[in-house]
Every structure is written in C-alpha cells, then in structure tokens.
C-alpha cells in the first residue's frame, strides 16, 4: 500500500485501523476521513528533526493545504506555527486559540482590510511580497504605533521540476522579488528604511510536490549568499531564514518516498557549512510544509452511482463526488490511488475512468484505474486526499461539501459537518 495507515483484511479496506466501508455507511458519502495519529506524527517529524539539526528552528504548517479549526488546534498542540494567506485563515487560527505570535501571514495581494485585521489580531510576522504591500503595511503599522515584524519573500531563480502551477521560485513568478534582477536588494533597502517595519529576514518557496533534494539545498545556498550580500551592503544581518514548503508525497506506488528527517539533516548541514564559509551567524530556520503534513492523513470515500461502458471506447464509473471535493485531477491531472473498499484483493476485469457527478466532461478523479467489477452502491476510496482537497473544494452545481471525520484510534468524530442546501441558501438575500 502507498501508506502504512492503509491496509486490507478479508477483502475490506482499513484506514487508520478502521473499516472504511463501515465509516462510509455511518457518515454517508462523499466523506473526507482524517487520521489524527498520522497528522500528529507528520508534525512531530518536522518539529523533532528541525530542533535536532538547526540551532534555532520552527516548522510552520502551510494551512492552505487543509484549513479547518480542528487541524489548527492539533498543529498548535504539536508546537508548530502556521502559515496563513487570508483573513479567513486568520479568523480560523483565532477561533482555534492558535498562538498568534506563531502565525505568519503570506499572500501576494493582501488587502488593506486584511492587513489591518492581521495587525489587530496580533499576527506575529508578515511575509511581504512586493513594494506596494510594504508601503501599505508601513502606513497601517504607523497608524497603530507599532513596528510590524516582517520577512521579505524572494525568488531565488530555481526550477523545482514539478508541475507548472506550483513552480513558484523561478525568476518569472507572480510571487516575491527576484534576487537575479536586483529587485530583492531594492526591496530589502526599502524595508530597512521604513520606520514601522521590523525586518527579521527572508523567505523563499520554490515549489510544491518536489522530490529533488537539490532544490532545497540550492535554495538555502542562494538565500544565504543573498543574506551575506545584504550584510556587506548595509551591515544588516538577517536573523530568520524561511525555506518554504514543498516536499513531495506518495500518491501512487511509482512515487518515491521522501525521508523528511534525512532531508532536514542535509539542509541543516548545508546551512551550517555555508554560514561558516560566509561568516554569518546561523539564522533561525523556518520551513512551511503543507502537503507533507496532511496529505497521507486523508482519504475520501465515495459511493458508486453507475457503471457505463461505451463499447470500443471506455468504461466510466460515476461517483457521488468528484471535482467539487477534489479538483486536482481536473486541474493538474494529478495521480491518485483508487481502491474498491469492500472488494479488496479481487481481480480487476479491466480499467475504469472514475467520473465525478458534475455537469462537465472534465470532472474526473482518475483515468485508467484497474478495479474489480463494480456496481451501484459499492464504496470507492481515493487515497492521500488530506492536502488541497477540502481546502480547494467548491459547491459547483450547488453540490454541498463533504464533512471531515477524524479518526483517533477507536474514536471517530466530526470535525467539519456536511454542508447542506440551507448552508448554500444562507447567503441569499
Ligand atoms: N509556503 C508557501 C509560500 C506556499 O505557497 C506553499 C504552497 C507552501 C508553503 C506549502 O507547500 P507544500 O508543502 O504543501 O507543497 N493546489 C496545489 C498546491 C499549491 C501549493 C501552493 N503553495 C496542489 O493541489 O497540488
């Protein structure tokens, strides 16, 4: 199996030690399941290995991967900070009682209202993207008589060899300021000049679903050299270096396994040796994992509604969810492992296209999946859906969004309830 929290016994799928078919019938489908133990374990790998290998470090959970109150509570209990990107995510951290000084506010188009709300909520650090935002933060911090702690987002000019939609660290990127073009240095000088800006350091995030270790290693090198240049030009020595997120996870058997602890150890060794070489004191290092914290803690269950064979073409299996709860195949052609939850180990009779319920031909969850013979009422499981599924869900076709049910050993509980038609109507005037 692609993850050790997925097993099968007597033809039945088990997730986090629990019978998937029974959970589907108990809660209804489509259903997001989250394995709380796995989520906590993923947090601990980052926290423990970062504190073992860096002299000062803090992992931040990139909460765009899955933002809901219960996940923020768990992440806070595990001692991580949070990366947020909107007033909505800030409101959720507050509602979860998250320590606000450990909240880092990202985004390349923060509005004045969001900036003010973040300041008034005590958000610890802003990660500034561009000079106009810097001026807005300076003005709003001035009005409040505070000096806002900030990091500056830079693009180190690295191609992370992942899919285009998530390659963010190249010079041509909508995020941050490029080191190569000189804009990063100009941005730094403006931040150092602004009286209500308390510059703490720099940030880079080069991409997501990255399997190439050299990407992080090289990013650290480019950022540290930039920090040495800044010191040479201005005397300012940054105390924080945020290396972003991006470690890849296994969606299918052919995906490699990333040993996060080993990766962190090698990045730390690189940071230490370069700091020595450049005569910099070792900065506090931050990382922003999203996917690798929540992806393999998630699974989605669906009920088969119909099987349709088009002779000479293909066979579709239609499910009661799809692009509304998981738009990733429609958007990126992302690979997923699909299993027949109550027919595990049964021989496949050919491949299926798993089609979603929306009125759109592109609404598919996966194509060419080998599955046993299926019929209406069977339960399908899509694995590794903890990241960028619930958080990217929509209610296209007025399809309400599924609940999130947490599994904690023998206990299961609803963290987010199923959306209803009344919820959808609530905004109508
Ligand atoms: N930090 C920043 C500034 C980011 O933009 C991201 C992801 C992360 C950290 C976390 O990266 P992760 O560890 O999750 O790879 N919707 C796409 C992924 C978009 C990623 C956006 N930024 C998907 O479904 O694959």
Short mmCIF file of C-alpha atoms and ligand atoms in Angstrom, two decimals:
data_model
loop_
_atom_site.label_atom_id
_atom_site.label_comp_id
_atom_site.label_asym_id
_atom_site.label_seq_id
_atom_site.Cartn_x
_atom_site.Cartn_y
_atom_site.Cartn_z
CA UNK A 1 0.00 0.00 0.00
CA UNK A 2 1.15 3.55 -0.62
CA UNK A 3 0.99 4.46 3.07
CA UNK A 4 1.13 2.25 6.17
CA UNK A 5 -2.16 3.60 7.55
CA UNK A 6 -3.91 1.82 4.64
CA UNK A 7 -4.34 -1.95 4.98
CA UNK A 8 -6.72 -4.67 3.84
CA UNK A 9 -8.10 -7.71 5.62
CA UNK A 10 -10.70 -10.22 4.44
CA UNK A 11 -11.41 -8.21 1.31
CA UNK A 12 -12.10 -5.00 3.24
CA UNK A 13 -10.14 -1.75 3.25
CA UNK A 14 -8.94 -0.37 6.56
CA UNK A 15 -7.80 3.21 7.05
CA UNK A 16 -6.10 4.24 10.30
CA UNK A 17 -7.09 0.84 11.63
CA UNK A 18 -10.81 1.31 10.85
CA UNK A 19 -13.12 -0.34 8.34
CA UNK A 20 -13.63 2.18 5.52
CA UNK A 21 -16.93 0.70 4.29
CA UNK A 22 -18.45 0.91 7.77
CA UNK A 23 -17.39 4.54 8.15
CA UNK A 24 -18.91 5.31 4.72
CA UNK A 25 -22.22 3.84 5.82
CA UNK A 26 -22.12 5.50 9.24
CA UNK A 27 -21.40 9.03 7.97
CA UNK A 28 -22.58 8.89 4.36
CA UNK A 29 -20.55 9.77 1.29
CA UNK A 30 -18.72 11.63 -0.10
CA UNK A 31 -16.70 11.63 3.08
CA UNK A 32 -13.30 13.01 3.98
CA UNK A 33 -11.52 10.94 6.61
CA UNK A 34 -8.50 12.26 8.52
CA UNK A 35 -6.13 10.06 10.52
CA UNK A 36 -5.32 12.20 13.56
CA UNK A 37 -2.43 9.97 14.63
CA UNK A 38 -0.76 10.30 11.25
CA UNK A 39 -1.28 14.07 11.21
CA UNK A 40 0.38 14.37 14.63
CA UNK A 41 3.21 12.05 13.60
CA UNK A 42 3.90 14.13 10.47
CA UNK A 43 4.06 17.30 12.63
CA UNK A 44 6.49 15.59 15.01
CA UNK A 45 8.87 14.54 12.24
CA UNK A 46 9.31 18.21 11.31
CA UNK A 47 9.44 19.53 14.85
CA UNK A 48 11.84 16.91 16.16
CA UNK A 49 14.21 16.83 13.22
CA UNK A 50 14.30 20.60 12.85
CA UNK A 51 15.09 21.11 16.51
CA UNK A 52 17.68 18.33 16.39
CA UNK A 53 19.55 19.73 13.40
CA UNK A 54 19.20 23.53 13.48
CA UNK A 55 20.31 25.62 16.44
CA UNK A 56 17.01 27.54 16.23
CA UNK A 57 14.05 26.43 14.15
CA UNK A 58 10.28 26.47 13.80
CA UNK A 59 8.18 24.48 11.35
CA UNK A 60 5.08 26.35 10.17
CA UNK A 61 2.14 24.37 8.90
CA UNK A 62 1.14 25.78 5.47
CA UNK A 63 -2.52 25.72 6.26
CA UNK A 64 -3.75 26.32 2.69
CA UNK A 65 -3.29 22.54 2.38
CA UNK A 66 -6.19 21.97 4.79
CA UNK A 67 -7.59 24.80 6.85
CA UNK A 68 -10.15 23.94 9.49
CA UNK A 69 -10.32 24.71 13.19
CA UNK A 70 -9.59 21.19 14.42
CA UNK A 71 -6.46 20.91 12.29
CA UNK A 72 -5.20 24.27 13.62
CA UNK A 73 -5.81 23.03 17.18
CA UNK A 74 -3.84 19.83 16.58
CA UNK A 75 -0.99 21.65 14.85
CA UNK A 76 -0.79 24.13 17.75
CA UNK A 77 -0.72 21.26 20.26
CA UNK A 78 2.17 19.76 18.30
CA UNK A 79 4.11 23.01 18.69
CA UNK A 80 4.15 24.17 15.06
CA UNK A 81 3.43 27.68 13.86
CA UNK A 82 1.07 28.39 10.95
CA UNK A 83 1.39 29.96 7.53
CA UNK A 84 -1.88 31.70 6.62
CA UNK A 85 -2.84 33.52 3.44
CA UNK A 86 -6.11 35.31 4.08
CA UNK A 87 -8.30 36.95 6.69
CA UNK A 88 -10.36 33.76 6.59
CA UNK A 89 -7.43 31.59 7.64
CA UNK A 90 -6.51 34.17 10.33
CA UNK A 91 -10.07 34.00 11.67
CA UNK A 92 -9.76 30.21 11.86
CA UNK A 93 -6.45 30.36 13.75
CA UNK A 94 -8.04 32.77 16.23
CA UNK A 95 -11.05 30.58 16.66
CA UNK A 96 -8.74 27.59 17.31
CA UNK A 97 -6.89 29.56 20.01
CA UNK A 98 -3.69 29.39 17.96
CA UNK A 99 -0.77 31.34 19.49
CA UNK A 100 -0.95 34.37 17.17
CA UNK A 101 2.74 35.24 17.53
CA UNK A 102 3.44 31.97 15.68
CA UNK A 103 1.19 32.91 12.76
CA UNK A 104 2.96 34.03 9.56
CA UNK A 105 0.83 35.97 7.09
CA UNK A 106 1.55 35.24 3.42
CA UNK A 107 -0.06 36.28 0.15
CA UNK A 108 0.82 38.32 -2.91
CA UNK A 109 -2.31 40.50 -2.88
CA UNK A 110 -3.12 41.33 0.75
CA UNK A 111 -5.83 43.99 1.00
CA UNK A 112 -5.70 46.93 3.45
CA UNK A 113 -8.60 45.33 5.34
CA UNK A 114 -6.69 42.06 5.69
CA UNK A 115 -3.50 43.81 6.76
CA UNK A 116 -5.40 45.79 9.41
CA UNK A 117 -7.25 42.68 10.60
CA UNK A 118 -3.98 40.74 10.85
CA UNK A 119 -2.33 43.53 12.86
CA UNK A 120 -5.32 43.88 15.17
CA UNK A 121 -5.32 40.10 15.64
CA UNK A 122 -1.68 40.11 16.75
CA UNK A 123 -0.35 38.07 13.81
CA UNK A 124 3.36 37.58 14.54
CA UNK A 125 5.07 38.05 11.21
CA UNK A 126 4.01 39.33 7.79
CA UNK A 127 5.73 37.86 4.78
CA UNK A 128 5.85 40.76 2.36
CA UNK A 129 5.62 40.12 -1.35
CA UNK A 130 6.07 43.47 -3.08
CA UNK A 131 6.92 47.17 -2.53
CA UNK A 132 3.31 48.37 -2.66
CA UNK A 133 2.37 45.97 0.09
CA UNK A 134 5.42 47.12 2.07
CA UNK A 135 4.13 50.72 1.87
CA UNK A 136 0.64 49.65 2.96
CA UNK A 137 2.00 47.72 5.95
CA UNK A 138 4.26 50.65 6.88
CA UNK A 139 1.27 53.03 6.77
CA UNK A 140 -1.12 50.78 8.72
CA UNK A 141 1.55 49.90 11.32
CA UNK A 142 2.32 53.64 11.68
CA UNK A 143 -1.37 54.39 12.31
CA UNK A 144 -1.31 51.80 15.11
CA UNK A 145 2.00 52.97 16.54
CA UNK A 146 3.63 49.58 16.10
CA UNK A 147 6.66 48.13 14.34
CA UNK A 148 5.46 45.13 12.38
CA UNK A 149 7.81 42.14 12.20
CA UNK A 150 8.25 41.05 8.58
CA UNK A 151 10.11 38.69 6.28
CA UNK A 152 10.57 39.51 2.60
CA UNK A 153 9.58 36.94 0.00
CA UNK A 154 12.29 36.46 -2.60
CA UNK A 155 12.54 34.31 -5.71
CA UNK A 156 15.85 32.54 -5.85
CA UNK A 157 15.54 31.64 -9.56
CA UNK A 158 15.23 27.88 -9.13
CA UNK A 159 13.20 25.48 -11.23
CA UNK A 160 11.86 22.81 -8.87
CA UNK A 161 10.96 20.33 -11.67
CA UNK A 162 7.36 19.99 -10.61
CA UNK A 163 4.16 20.88 -12.43
CA UNK A 164 3.93 24.47 -13.73
CA UNK A 165 1.04 25.57 -11.48
CA UNK A 166 3.14 25.08 -8.37
CA UNK A 167 6.61 26.11 -9.59
CA UNK A 168 6.90 29.38 -7.71
CA UNK A 169 10.59 30.11 -7.24
CA UNK A 170 11.56 30.91 -10.81
CA UNK A 171 12.51 34.48 -11.79
CA UNK A 172 9.29 34.72 -13.82
CA UNK A 173 6.87 34.23 -10.94
CA UNK A 174 3.93 36.15 -9.58
CA UNK A 175 5.39 35.71 -6.10
CA UNK A 176 8.08 37.73 -4.37
CA UNK A 177 11.01 39.76 -5.63
CA UNK A 178 13.78 38.30 -7.73
CA UNK A 179 17.34 38.17 -6.46
CA UNK A 180 18.69 37.96 -10.01
CA UNK A 181 17.06 41.18 -11.25
CA UNK A 182 18.22 43.24 -8.27
CA UNK A 183 14.63 43.80 -7.13
CA UNK A 184 15.20 41.75 -3.97
CA UNK A 185 18.03 44.04 -2.86
CA UNK A 186 15.99 47.19 -3.60
CA UNK A 187 13.07 45.70 -1.63
CA UNK A 188 15.40 44.99 1.30
CA UNK A 189 16.73 48.56 1.31
CA UNK A 190 13.17 49.94 1.37
CA UNK A 191 12.24 47.66 4.26
CA UNK A 192 15.30 48.71 6.25
CA UNK A 193 14.37 52.37 5.67
CA UNK A 194 10.76 52.04 6.83
CA UNK A 195 10.36 53.14 10.47
CA UNK A 196 7.38 50.89 11.23
CA UNK A 197 8.82 47.80 9.61
CA UNK A 198 10.90 45.44 11.72
CA UNK A 199 12.76 43.35 9.14
CA UNK A 200 13.56 39.91 10.56
CA UNK A 201 14.75 38.06 7.48
CA UNK A 202 13.88 36.42 4.19
CA UNK A 203 11.61 33.81 2.71
CA UNK A 204 11.63 31.62 -0.39
CA UNK A 205 9.24 28.89 -1.51
CA UNK A 206 10.24 27.33 -4.80
CA UNK A 207 7.51 24.81 -5.47
CA UNK A 208 5.29 22.01 -4.30
CA UNK A 209 5.29 18.21 -4.71
CA UNK A 210 9.08 18.37 -5.10
CA UNK A 211 11.18 15.19 -4.97
CA UNK A 212 14.56 16.65 -5.86
CA UNK A 213 16.59 17.27 -2.68
CA UNK A 214 18.92 19.61 -4.54
CA UNK A 215 16.09 22.15 -4.77
CA UNK A 216 16.08 22.84 -1.02
CA UNK A 217 19.82 22.56 -0.75
CA UNK A 218 20.32 25.08 -3.56
CA UNK A 219 17.64 27.44 -2.21
CA UNK A 220 19.39 27.56 1.15
CA UNK A 221 22.68 28.37 -0.60
CA UNK A 222 21.24 31.17 -2.75
CA UNK A 223 19.39 32.72 0.19
CA UNK A 224 22.42 32.64 2.49
CA UNK A 225 24.61 34.22 -0.16
CA UNK A 226 21.98 36.94 -0.59
CA UNK A 227 21.99 37.47 3.19
CA UNK A 228 25.78 37.86 3.07
CA UNK A 229 25.43 40.42 0.23
CA UNK A 230 22.88 42.38 2.25
CA UNK A 231 25.20 42.42 5.23
CA UNK A 232 28.10 43.59 3.06
CA UNK A 233 25.98 46.44 1.60
CA UNK A 234 24.09 47.55 4.68
CA UNK A 235 25.54 45.92 7.79
CA UNK A 236 22.13 44.32 8.45
CA UNK A 237 22.28 40.64 9.36
CA UNK A 238 19.02 38.72 8.99
CA UNK A 239 18.04 36.51 11.89
CA UNK A 240 15.38 34.36 10.19
CA UNK A 241 15.53 32.28 7.04
CA UNK A 242 12.30 30.68 5.84
CA UNK A 243 12.90 27.95 3.26
CA UNK A 244 9.24 27.40 2.38
CA UNK A 245 7.49 24.09 1.92
CA UNK A 246 7.17 21.66 -0.91
CA UNK A 247 8.34 18.14 -0.04
CA UNK A 248 6.53 15.62 -2.24
CA UNK A 249 4.26 12.84 -1.01
CA UNK A 250 3.35 9.45 -2.47
CA UNK A 251 0.06 9.38 -4.35
CA UNK A 252 0.81 6.20 -6.31
CA UNK A 253 3.22 3.29 -5.96
CA UNK A 254 5.63 4.79 -8.50
CA UNK A 255 6.13 7.98 -6.45
CA UNK A 256 9.35 7.96 -4.42
CA UNK A 257 9.30 8.13 -0.64
CA UNK A 258 10.85 11.31 0.79
CA UNK A 259 12.66 10.80 4.08
CA UNK A 260 11.85 14.21 5.59
CA UNK A 261 14.12 13.76 8.62
CA UNK A 262 17.09 12.91 6.38
CA UNK A 263 16.31 15.85 4.07
CA UNK A 264 16.21 18.23 7.01
CA UNK A 265 19.52 16.90 8.29
CA UNK A 266 21.18 17.52 4.95
CA UNK A 267 19.73 21.02 4.52
CA UNK A 268 20.89 21.83 8.07
CA UNK A 269 24.40 20.62 7.29
CA UNK A 270 24.39 22.88 4.21
CA UNK A 271 23.18 25.89 6.22
CA UNK A 272 25.82 25.32 8.89
CA UNK A 273 28.73 24.95 6.49
CA UNK A 274 27.72 27.93 4.35
CA UNK A 275 27.22 30.15 7.38
CA UNK A 276 30.73 29.21 8.44
CA UNK A 277 32.09 29.97 4.99
CA UNK A 278 30.26 33.32 4.70
CA UNK A 279 30.92 34.32 8.32
CA UNK A 280 27.18 34.61 9.06
CA UNK A 281 25.73 33.64 12.39
CA UNK A 282 23.29 30.77 11.92
CA UNK A 283 19.77 32.13 11.39
CA UNK A 284 16.64 30.68 12.91
CA UNK A 285 15.34 28.40 10.15
CA UNK A 286 11.66 28.08 9.29
CA UNK A 287 10.04 25.61 6.93
CA UNK A 288 6.46 25.63 5.67
CA UNK A 289 5.24 22.11 4.93
CA UNK A 290 1.61 21.76 3.94
CA UNK A 291 1.10 18.68 1.80
CA UNK A 292 3.58 16.50 3.70
CA UNK A 293 1.74 17.23 6.98
CA UNK A 294 -1.80 16.38 5.90
CA UNK A 295 -1.87 14.52 2.55
CA UNK A 296 -1.35 10.94 3.72
CA UNK A 297 -3.53 11.56 6.78
CA UNK A 298 -6.52 11.85 4.42
CA UNK A 299 -8.76 9.55 2.41
CA UNK A 300 -12.01 10.25 0.56
CA UNK A 301 -14.85 7.73 0.30
CA UNK A 302 -17.50 7.78 -2.44
CA UNK A 303 -20.47 5.64 -3.40
CA UNK A 304 -20.70 4.29 -6.93
CA UNK A 305 -23.85 5.51 -8.69
CA UNK A 306 -23.49 3.92 -12.12
CA UNK A 307 -21.15 1.99 -14.37
CA UNK A 308 -21.32 2.84 -18.05
CA UNK A 309 -19.46 1.00 -20.79
CA UNK A 310 -19.12 2.63 -24.20
CA UNK A 311 -18.22 -0.28 -26.49
CA UNK A 312 -14.92 0.30 -28.25
CA UNK A 313 -14.14 3.30 -26.04
CA UNK A 314 -14.06 3.07 -22.29
CA UNK A 315 -15.86 2.29 -19.11
CA UNK A 316 -16.91 5.01 -16.68
CA UNK A 317 -17.72 4.58 -13.02
CA UNK A 318 -19.75 7.55 -11.78
CA UNK A 319 -19.41 8.54 -8.14
CA UNK A 320 -21.33 10.88 -5.84
CA UNK A 321 -18.49 13.43 -5.66
CA UNK A 322 -15.61 14.50 -7.90
CA UNK A 323 -14.17 17.88 -8.89
CA UNK A 324 -16.25 19.64 -6.25
CA UNK A 325 -14.46 17.85 -3.40
CA UNK A 326 -11.24 17.06 -5.31
CA UNK A 327 -10.44 19.34 -8.26
CA UNK A 328 -6.82 18.17 -8.53
CA UNK A 329 -7.21 15.77 -11.44
CA UNK A 330 -9.28 18.29 -13.40
CA UNK A 331 -6.68 20.98 -12.71
CA UNK A 332 -3.35 19.15 -12.79
CA UNK A 333 -4.00 15.60 -13.98
CA UNK A 334 -2.78 14.51 -10.54
CA UNK A 335 -2.31 10.80 -9.96
CA UNK A 336 -4.27 9.06 -7.19
CA UNK A 337 -4.64 5.52 -5.91
CA UNK A 338 -8.27 4.38 -6.09
CA UNK A 339 -9.46 1.27 -4.23
CA UNK A 340 -12.73 -0.67 -4.02
CA UNK A 341 -13.22 -0.54 -0.26
CA UNK A 342 -15.26 -3.71 0.08
CA UNK A 343 -13.69 -5.75 -2.71
CA UNK A 344 -10.02 -5.59 -1.78
CA UNK A 345 -7.86 -8.26 -3.38
CA UNK A 346 -10.47 -9.12 -6.01
CA UNK A 347 -9.23 -9.48 -9.54
CA UNK A 348 -9.67 -6.49 -11.85
CA UNK A 349 -11.72 -7.01 -15.01
CA UNK A 350 -10.19 -4.01 -16.80
CA UNK A 351 -9.77 -0.30 -16.31
CA UNK A 352 -12.26 2.40 -15.38
CA UNK A 353 -12.43 6.17 -15.66
CA UNK A 354 -13.60 7.45 -12.29
CA UNK A 355 -16.02 10.24 -13.23
CA UNK A 356 -17.42 12.92 -10.94
CA UNK A 357 -21.04 13.96 -10.72
CA UNK A 358 -20.76 17.47 -12.14
CA UNK A 359 -22.08 18.67 -15.48
CA UNK A 360 -18.66 18.94 -17.01
CA UNK A 361 -16.78 16.34 -19.07
CA UNK A 362 -13.53 17.25 -17.34
CA UNK A 363 -14.93 16.24 -13.96
CA UNK A 364 -12.87 13.14 -13.37
CA UNK A 365 -10.94 11.92 -10.38
CA UNK A 366 -8.73 9.46 -12.25
CA UNK A 367 -8.48 7.61 -15.55
CA UNK A 368 -7.29 4.11 -16.43
CA UNK A 369 -7.74 2.67 -12.94
CA UNK A 370 -7.72 -1.11 -12.61
CA UNK A 371 -10.61 -2.08 -10.31
CA UNK A 372 -12.71 -5.21 -9.77
CA UNK A 373 -16.22 -5.36 -11.29
CA UNK A 374 -18.26 -2.54 -9.75
CA UNK A 375 -21.96 -1.78 -9.34
CA UNK A 376 -24.18 0.91 -7.85
CA UNK A 377 -23.74 1.06 -4.08
CA UNK A 378 -20.08 -0.01 -3.98
CA UNK A 379 -17.72 2.17 -1.99
CA UNK A 380 -14.64 3.65 -3.68
CA UNK A 381 -11.75 5.07 -1.72
CA UNK A 382 -9.36 7.69 -3.08
CA UNK A 383 -6.14 7.72 -1.04
CA UNK A 384 -3.88 10.59 0.07
CA UNK A 385 -6.53 13.31 -0.20
CA UNK A 386 -5.67 15.19 3.01
CA UNK A 387 -3.99 18.08 1.18
CA UNK A 388 -5.56 20.53 -1.26
CA UNK A 389 -8.89 18.69 -1.43
CA UNK A 390 -11.18 20.10 1.26
CA UNK A 391 -9.36 23.44 1.01
CA UNK A 392 -9.92 23.62 -2.76
CA UNK A 393 -13.45 22.24 -2.75
CA UNK A 394 -16.29 24.19 -4.37
CA UNK A 395 -20.04 23.91 -4.44
CA UNK A 396 -20.35 23.88 -8.23
CA UNK A 397 -23.78 22.57 -9.26
CA UNK A 398 -24.83 23.50 -5.70
CA UNK A 399 -23.31 20.24 -4.51
CA UNK A 400 -22.71 20.63 -0.77
CA UNK A 401 -19.20 19.94 0.51
CA UNK A 402 -18.46 16.70 2.42
CA UNK A 403 -17.76 16.54 6.14
CA UNK A 404 -14.35 15.86 7.67
CA UNK A 405 -14.41 12.95 10.09
CA UNK A 406 -11.34 12.49 12.26
CA UNK A 407 -10.18 9.04 13.29
CA UNK A 408 -8.29 8.85 16.54
CA UNK A 409 -7.69 5.17 17.34
CA UNK A 410 -11.06 3.64 18.25
CA UNK A 411 -12.71 7.07 18.39
CA UNK A 412 -14.13 8.91 15.40
CA UNK A 413 -15.67 12.38 15.42
CA UNK A 414 -16.91 15.05 13.03
CA UNK A 415 -14.51 18.00 12.77
CA UNK A 416 -16.42 19.76 9.99
CA UNK A 417 -20.03 18.78 9.37
CA UNK A 418 -21.52 18.08 5.97
CA UNK A 419 -22.67 21.20 4.15
CA UNK A 420 -26.41 21.39 3.49
CA UNK A 421 -28.66 23.12 0.98
CA UNK A 422 -29.63 25.50 3.83
CA UNK A 423 -25.95 26.47 4.20
CA UNK A 424 -25.85 27.26 0.49
CA UNK A 425 -29.04 29.32 0.74
CA UNK A 426 -27.90 31.22 3.83
CA UNK A 427 -26.14 33.94 1.82
CA UNK A 428 -29.10 34.61 -0.44
CA UNK A 429 -30.93 37.89 0.31
N1 LIG B 1 4.72 28.05 1.54
C1 LIG B 1 4.22 28.76 0.51
C2 LIG B 1 4.56 30.17 0.39
C3 LIG B 1 3.38 28.15 -0.42
O1 LIG B 1 2.91 28.86 -1.43
C4 LIG B 1 3.07 26.78 -0.27
C5 LIG B 1 2.18 26.12 -1.23
C6 LIG B 1 3.58 26.08 0.82
C7 LIG B 1 4.43 26.75 1.70
C8 LIG B 1 3.27 24.64 1.08
O2 LIG B 1 3.76 23.80 0.09
P1 LIG B 1 3.56 22.22 0.26
O3 LIG B 1 4.43 21.75 1.40
O4 LIG B 1 2.14 21.97 0.54
O5 LIG B 1 3.98 21.66 -1.04
N2 LIG B 1 -3.02 23.39 -5.05
C9 LIG B 1 -1.78 22.73 -5.40
C10 LIG B 1 -0.67 23.09 -4.45
C11 LIG B 1 -0.45 24.56 -4.35
C12 LIG B 1 0.69 24.88 -3.42
C13 LIG B 1 0.67 26.32 -3.10
N3 LIG B 1 1.65 26.74 -2.19
C14 LIG B 1 -2.00 21.23 -5.41
O6 LIG B 1 -3.11 20.80 -5.17
O7 LIG B 1 -1.08 20.47 -5.68
#
